[in-house]
Amino acid sequence: MADGEVQPVAVTAVRMVAVDEGLYALRIGEIGGDAGAISGMEFPVAQVATPFAEDGNGPEIVASFPRRGPWLGREGGTVIIRSPAGGGHVIVTAYGPAEQSAVPLALDLRRLDGPVAGIEKAAAAAAATSGGSVSAESQTREVPTEILLHIERAGDRLFPGRGWVGALGRKLQIEAFSIRPLEAIAPADIEFKGFLPRGGETQWVQGGALCGTRGRRLPLIGFAVRLGSHLSGRFDVIYQGSFFTEGISTPHLPRRRAGRSVGSDQCAHPRAGDGARKTAGGGLNRPAP
């Protein structure tokens, strides 16, 4: 091939997704089509893009996994999108060799910073399965919290415990954290621990205390949260994390036996993370009294 020669490629799929204001994870499934290479670039591939906004305030791609940037390989991946007030659109385009015909493209869009509606829907589904019903009194509502994070190169930062906290998408490691409930339960009634590289972990510490380290360049690679046993029948804690290479974890739910919490799962990956979330915005959910 002569230098500068233009090589043809085929657009094998195009999808446009509308997003309202908020933070989203868009999962792109495996990209179909024949494998090949053109000018050293492996195909098939997909590009995630946000159309130009006249006011410059359109949706923004803040992180992507497993690759950085807007391009995804054959295996697909996940991009994290922050959409401004008024919302916008995201376009996913798949490419293949010039002779490739159209291929299906599977997309899964999930909001990451929504209210407790998702928890309430889950409760409603559980009630329907058991033949019961969910009343206004039994629906969940969050316990407000404050979350302190010690972030690489940024120091201590205090966040309201709603949605995601941290430097999501900026690749800044979280080195320590603390959770303090603001009402309904005492700080001593919530405990958490951190997981460190090479199999290390902290002790369980109570609400308001710092878990982790400052100034040692020692990132947390995971965390776990639990409530005092006397509260486990009345409250749930649900949480998830964002990790550099593995992306966003699934929500971690309390394990129960006979209606009582019997433990908490660690939310951890081999590489450091840059964000954490208590999935109902504040992280502690309880049936309304």
Tab-separated table of C-alpha atoms in Angstrom:
chain	number	residue	atom	x	y	z
A	1	MET	CA	0.000	0.000	0.000
A	2	ALA	CA	1.392	3.399	-0.973
A	3	ASP	CA	1.857	6.046	1.687
A	4	GLY	CA	-1.286	8.131	2.143
A	5	GLU	CA	-3.522	5.677	0.289
A	6	VAL	CA	-7.077	5.808	1.652
A	7	GLN	CA	-8.395	2.419	2.779
A	8	PRO	CA	-12.156	1.784	2.630
A	9	VAL	CA	-14.007	0.566	5.702
A	10	ALA	CA	-17.681	-0.280	6.236
A	11	VAL	CA	-20.051	1.208	8.776
A	12	THR	CA	-21.743	-1.944	10.022
A	13	ALA	CA	-24.076	-0.506	12.678
A	14	VAL	CA	-25.150	2.889	14.023
A	15	ARG	CA	-27.242	3.498	17.140
A	16	MET	CA	-28.283	6.781	18.736
A	17	VAL	CA	-29.238	6.804	22.416
A	18	ALA	CA	-31.074	9.647	24.168
A	19	VAL	CA	-29.970	10.447	27.733
A	20	ASP	CA	-31.580	12.734	30.285
A	21	GLU	CA	-29.580	14.702	32.825
A	22	GLY	CA	-27.491	12.384	34.992
A	23	LEU	CA	-24.638	9.898	35.078
A	24	TYR	CA	-24.926	6.733	32.985
A	25	ALA	CA	-23.090	3.519	32.164
A	26	LEU	CA	-23.527	2.468	28.533
A	27	ARG	CA	-22.540	-1.139	27.925
A	28	ILE	CA	-21.748	-2.127	24.339
A	29	GLY	CA	-21.858	-5.857	23.694
A	30	GLU	CA	-19.503	-7.898	21.535
A	31	ILE	CA	-19.193	-6.408	18.069
A	32	GLY	CA	-20.010	-8.834	15.278
A	33	GLY	CA	-18.366	-9.225	11.924
A	34	ASP	CA	-15.228	-10.684	10.399
A	35	ALA	CA	-11.925	-10.010	12.088
A	36	GLY	CA	-9.203	-8.256	10.149
A	37	ALA	CA	-6.713	-5.403	10.106
A	38	ILE	CA	-6.502	-2.293	7.967
A	39	SER	CA	-3.363	-0.160	8.140
A	40	GLY	CA	-2.493	-1.842	11.413
A	41	MET	CA	-5.882	-1.185	13.033
A	42	GLU	CA	-7.778	-4.252	14.188
A	43	PHE	CA	-11.429	-4.645	13.167
A	44	PRO	CA	-14.262	-4.804	14.079
A	45	VAL	CA	-14.292	-1.731	16.329
A	46	ALA	CA	-16.856	0.707	17.663
A	47	GLN	CA	-16.693	4.398	18.473
A	48	VAL	CA	-18.841	6.142	21.064
A	49	ALA	CA	-19.351	9.838	20.375
A	50	THR	CA	-21.481	12.740	21.537
A	51	PRO	CA	-22.799	15.128	18.858
A	52	PHE	CA	-21.661	18.733	18.910
A	53	ALA	CA	-23.805	20.992	21.100
A	54	GLU	CA	-24.212	24.618	20.040
A	55	ASP	CA	-23.883	25.798	23.644
A	56	GLY	CA	-20.940	23.467	24.291
A	57	ASN	CA	-22.854	21.758	27.073
A	58	GLY	CA	-23.621	18.326	25.670
A	59	PRO	CA	-23.075	14.878	27.196
A	60	GLU	CA	-19.485	14.037	28.124
A	61	ILE	CA	-17.684	10.684	28.156
A	62	VAL	CA	-15.828	10.662	31.478
A	63	ALA	CA	-14.463	7.099	31.539
A	64	SER	CA	-14.337	3.921	29.473
A	65	PHE	CA	-13.457	0.273	30.097
A	66	PRO	CA	-11.535	-1.839	29.214
A	67	ARG	CA	-9.858	0.646	26.860
A	68	ARG	CA	-9.348	4.332	27.434
A	69	GLY	CA	-11.001	6.777	25.101
A	70	PRO	CA	-14.044	6.451	22.837
A	71	TRP	CA	-12.899	3.389	20.842
A	72	LEU	CA	-13.872	-0.149	21.801
A	73	GLY	CA	-12.500	-3.400	20.424
A	74	ARG	CA	-14.318	-6.506	19.304
A	75	GLU	CA	-15.141	-7.456	22.919
A	76	GLY	CA	-17.139	-4.249	23.437
A	77	GLY	CA	-16.982	-2.441	26.748
A	78	THR	CA	-18.537	0.204	28.953
A	79	VAL	CA	-18.427	3.988	28.784
A	80	ILE	CA	-19.460	6.342	31.585
A	81	ILE	CA	-21.442	9.339	30.373
A	82	ARG	CA	-22.278	12.522	32.243
A	83	SER	CA	-25.239	14.327	30.701
A	84	PRO	CA	-26.080	17.959	31.539
A	85	ALA	CA	-29.420	19.573	32.304
A	86	GLY	CA	-31.561	19.178	29.236
A	87	GLY	CA	-29.959	15.867	28.325
A	88	GLY	CA	-28.590	14.968	24.923
A	89	HIS	CA	-27.641	12.073	22.671
A	90	VAL	CA	-24.861	9.520	22.322
A	91	ILE	CA	-24.022	7.821	19.009
A	92	VAL	CA	-22.385	4.394	18.778
A	93	THR	CA	-20.907	3.454	15.385
A	94	ALA	CA	-19.428	0.050	14.521
A	95	TYR	CA	-16.886	-0.410	11.718
A	96	GLY	CA	-15.605	-3.398	9.825
A	97	PRO	CA	-13.747	-4.335	6.621
A	98	ALA	CA	-15.139	-2.813	3.444
A	99	GLU	CA	-16.991	-5.979	2.388
A	100	GLN	CA	-18.638	-6.487	5.797
A	101	SER	CA	-22.453	-6.395	5.859
A	102	ALA	CA	-24.538	-4.921	8.675
A	103	VAL	CA	-24.209	-6.521	12.131
A	104	PRO	CA	-26.390	-6.356	15.268
A	105	LEU	CA	-25.171	-4.077	18.053
A	106	ALA	CA	-26.369	-4.706	21.606
A	107	LEU	CA	-26.538	-1.703	23.955
A	108	ASP	CA	-27.494	-1.531	27.625
A	109	LEU	CA	-27.907	1.915	29.210
A	110	ARG	CA	-28.145	2.171	32.997
A	111	ARG	CA	-28.420	5.275	35.117
A	112	LEU	CA	-25.892	5.417	37.950
A	113	ASP	CA	-27.095	8.365	39.999
A	114	GLY	CA	-30.863	7.868	40.059
A	115	PRO	CA	-33.059	8.051	43.144
A	116	VAL	CA	-34.252	5.094	45.171
A	117	ALA	CA	-36.781	4.131	42.517
A	118	GLY	CA	-34.703	1.132	41.470
A	119	ILE	CA	-34.697	-0.189	45.011
A	120	GLU	CA	-38.440	0.341	45.311
A	121	LYS	CA	-39.021	-1.519	42.031
A	122	ALA	CA	-36.997	-4.437	43.331
A	123	ALA	CA	-39.070	-4.468	46.508
A	124	ALA	CA	-42.260	-4.393	44.460
A	125	ALA	CA	-41.055	-7.317	42.348
A	126	ALA	CA	-40.223	-9.303	45.460
A	127	ALA	CA	-43.643	-8.584	46.910
A	128	ALA	CA	-45.347	-9.619	43.671
A	129	THR	CA	-43.430	-12.891	43.699
A	130	SER	CA	-44.594	-13.626	47.217
A	131	GLY	CA	-48.171	-12.583	46.489
A	132	GLY	CA	-47.933	-9.492	48.682
A	133	SER	CA	-48.027	-5.805	47.985
A	134	VAL	CA	-45.765	-2.843	48.658
A	135	SER	CA	-47.430	0.051	50.436
A	136	ALA	CA	-46.116	3.578	50.870
A	137	GLU	CA	-45.153	2.624	54.407
A	138	SER	CA	-42.956	-0.277	53.266
A	139	GLN	CA	-41.108	1.533	50.497
A	140	THR	CA	-37.480	2.384	51.115
A	141	ARG	CA	-36.068	5.819	51.740
A	142	GLU	CA	-32.482	6.773	52.193
A	143	VAL	CA	-30.692	7.772	55.347
A	144	PRO	CA	-28.646	10.925	54.578
A	145	THR	CA	-24.887	10.568	55.017
A	146	GLU	CA	-21.643	12.469	54.572
A	147	ILE	CA	-18.691	10.702	52.959
A	148	LEU	CA	-15.107	11.852	53.392
A	149	LEU	CA	-12.584	10.646	50.809
A	150	HIS	CA	-8.823	11.067	50.752
A	151	ILE	CA	-8.049	11.210	47.026
A	152	GLU	CA	-4.661	10.920	45.346
A	153	ARG	CA	-3.172	14.416	44.698
A	154	ALA	CA	-6.415	16.050	45.846
A	155	GLY	CA	-6.367	15.385	49.592
A	156	ASP	CA	-9.472	15.205	51.743
A	157	ARG	CA	-12.796	15.906	50.060
A	158	LEU	CA	-16.207	15.845	51.739
A	159	PHE	CA	-19.236	14.727	49.710
A	160	PRO	CA	-22.938	14.439	50.438
A	161	GLY	CA	-23.735	10.729	50.290
A	162	ARG	CA	-25.858	10.896	47.139
A	163	GLY	CA	-25.051	9.039	43.948
A	164	TRP	CA	-21.369	8.618	43.060
A	165	VAL	CA	-18.648	10.184	45.159
A	166	GLY	CA	-14.993	10.576	44.243
A	167	ALA	CA	-13.184	11.524	41.044
A	168	LEU	CA	-15.049	9.185	38.726
A	169	GLY	CA	-13.339	8.980	35.351
A	170	ARG	CA	-10.298	11.058	36.368
A	171	LYS	CA	-8.113	8.055	37.314
A	172	LEU	CA	-7.333	9.448	40.779
A	173	GLN	CA	-7.031	6.734	43.420
A	174	ILE	CA	-9.038	6.728	46.622
A	175	GLU	CA	-6.699	6.096	49.556
A	176	ALA	CA	-9.066	6.438	52.521
A	177	PHE	CA	-12.736	7.018	53.277
A	178	SER	CA	-15.211	7.600	56.070
A	179	ILE	CA	-19.010	7.424	56.221
A	180	ARG	CA	-21.045	9.373	58.756
A	181	PRO	CA	-24.841	9.008	58.960
A	182	LEU	CA	-26.602	12.304	59.620
A	183	GLU	CA	-29.839	10.985	61.090
A	184	ALA	CA	-31.832	7.862	62.016
A	185	ILE	CA	-28.800	5.798	63.088
A	186	ALA	CA	-25.750	6.564	65.213
A	187	PRO	CA	-22.230	6.623	63.714
A	188	ALA	CA	-21.318	3.654	65.917
A	189	ASP	CA	-24.047	1.593	64.228
A	190	ILE	CA	-22.287	1.474	60.842
A	191	GLU	CA	-18.894	-0.145	60.204
A	192	PHE	CA	-16.678	-0.340	57.145
A	193	LYS	CA	-13.278	-1.622	56.105
A	194	GLY	CA	-10.871	-1.168	53.208
A	195	PHE	CA	-8.909	-3.668	51.124
A	196	LEU	CA	-5.307	-2.920	50.149
A	197	PRO	CA	-2.881	-4.235	47.514
A	198	ARG	CA	-1.128	-7.572	48.064
A	199	GLY	CA	-3.898	-8.966	50.233
A	200	GLY	CA	-3.873	-6.321	52.951
A	201	GLU	CA	-6.985	-5.035	54.650
A	202	THR	CA	-7.881	-2.635	57.428
A	203	GLN	CA	-9.783	-3.358	60.601
A	204	TRP	CA	-13.505	-2.660	60.749
A	205	VAL	CA	-13.944	0.966	61.834
A	206	GLN	CA	-17.047	2.807	62.998
A	207	GLY	CA	-18.848	5.663	61.298
A	208	GLY	CA	-16.994	8.973	61.402
A	209	ALA	CA	-13.543	7.331	61.689
A	210	LEU	CA	-11.109	7.297	58.761
A	211	CYS	CA	-10.501	3.966	57.034
A	212	GLY	CA	-7.293	3.749	54.997
A	213	THR	CA	-4.136	5.863	54.871
A	214	ARG	CA	-2.984	9.395	54.106
A	215	GLY	CA	0.282	10.289	52.415
A	216	ARG	CA	1.507	6.729	51.834
A	217	ARG	CA	0.455	6.351	48.167
A	218	LEU	CA	-1.436	3.224	49.202
A	219	PRO	CA	-4.692	2.961	47.242
A	220	LEU	CA	-7.788	1.153	48.362
A	221	ILE	CA	-8.665	-1.644	45.948
A	222	GLY	CA	-12.009	-2.351	47.593
A	223	PHE	CA	-14.269	-1.791	50.557
A	224	ALA	CA	-17.094	-3.349	52.536
A	225	VAL	CA	-19.840	-1.873	54.684
A	226	ARG	CA	-22.064	-3.419	57.369
A	227	LEU	CA	-24.570	-2.376	60.012
A	228	GLY	CA	-24.826	-3.323	63.652
A	229	SER	CA	-26.674	-6.621	64.087
A	230	HIS	CA	-29.474	-4.922	66.046
A	231	LEU	CA	-30.304	-2.844	62.926
A	232	SER	CA	-29.998	-5.493	60.234
A	233	GLY	CA	-33.695	-6.273	60.197
A	234	ARG	CA	-34.650	-2.614	59.687
A	235	PHE	CA	-31.996	-1.216	57.352
A	236	ASP	CA	-30.166	-2.273	54.210
A	237	VAL	CA	-26.847	-0.959	52.923
A	238	ILE	CA	-26.221	-1.274	49.181
A	239	TYR	CA	-23.004	-0.119	47.523
A	240	GLN	CA	-20.795	-0.415	44.456
A	241	GLY	CA	-17.432	0.852	43.198
A	242	SER	CA	-15.733	2.079	40.032
A	243	PHE	CA	-12.351	0.502	39.240
A	244	PHE	CA	-9.667	1.499	36.744
A	245	THR	CA	-9.592	-1.622	34.584
A	246	GLU	CA	-12.619	-3.679	35.596
A	247	GLY	CA	-15.112	-0.826	35.408
A	248	ILE	CA	-18.143	-0.514	37.640
A	249	SER	CA	-19.006	-3.367	39.954
A	250	THR	CA	-22.494	-4.735	40.358
A	251	PRO	CA	-24.337	-3.416	43.431
A	252	HIS	CA	-23.451	-5.290	46.612
A	253	LEU	CA	-26.529	-6.255	48.592
A	254	PRO	CA	-26.805	-7.503	52.171
A	255	ARG	CA	-27.012	-11.266	52.579
A	256	ARG	CA	-30.001	-12.268	54.662
A	257	ARG	CA	-31.183	-15.259	56.587
A	258	ALA	CA	-34.707	-15.283	58.028
A	259	GLY	CA	-35.025	-11.587	57.262
A	260	ARG	CA	-31.765	-10.583	58.966
A	261	SER	CA	-28.480	-9.461	57.482
A	262	VAL	CA	-25.780	-12.093	58.004
A	263	GLY	CA	-22.804	-10.379	56.423
A	264	SER	CA	-21.479	-7.897	53.906
A	265	ASP	CA	-19.709	-8.533	50.611
A	266	GLN	CA	-16.446	-6.865	49.746
A	267	CYS	CA	-16.530	-4.609	46.710
A	268	ALA	CA	-12.968	-5.085	45.448
A	269	HIS	CA	-10.790	-5.511	42.353
A	270	PRO	CA	-7.034	-6.059	41.845
A	271	ARG	CA	-6.571	-2.464	40.650
A	272	ALA	CA	-7.419	0.775	42.427
A	273	GLY	CA	-10.700	2.606	42.050
A	274	ASP	CA	-11.702	6.224	41.579
A	275	GLY	CA	-15.312	6.237	42.685
A	276	ALA	CA	-17.760	4.711	45.103
A	277	ARG	CA	-21.480	4.717	45.355
A	278	LYS	CA	-24.140	3.841	47.871
A	279	THR	CA	-26.703	2.914	45.272
A	280	ALA	CA	-29.773	4.643	46.674
A	281	GLY	CA	-27.994	7.957	46.781
A	282	GLY	CA	-27.164	7.819	50.468
A	283	GLY	CA	-26.474	4.159	50.785
A	284	LEU	CA	-28.540	3.310	53.827
A	285	ASN	CA	-32.113	2.366	53.124
A	286	ARG	CA	-34.811	1.534	55.566
A	287	PRO	CA	-38.531	0.882	55.502
A	288	ALA	CA	-40.406	4.014	56.418
A	289	PRO	CA	-41.541	3.864	60.045
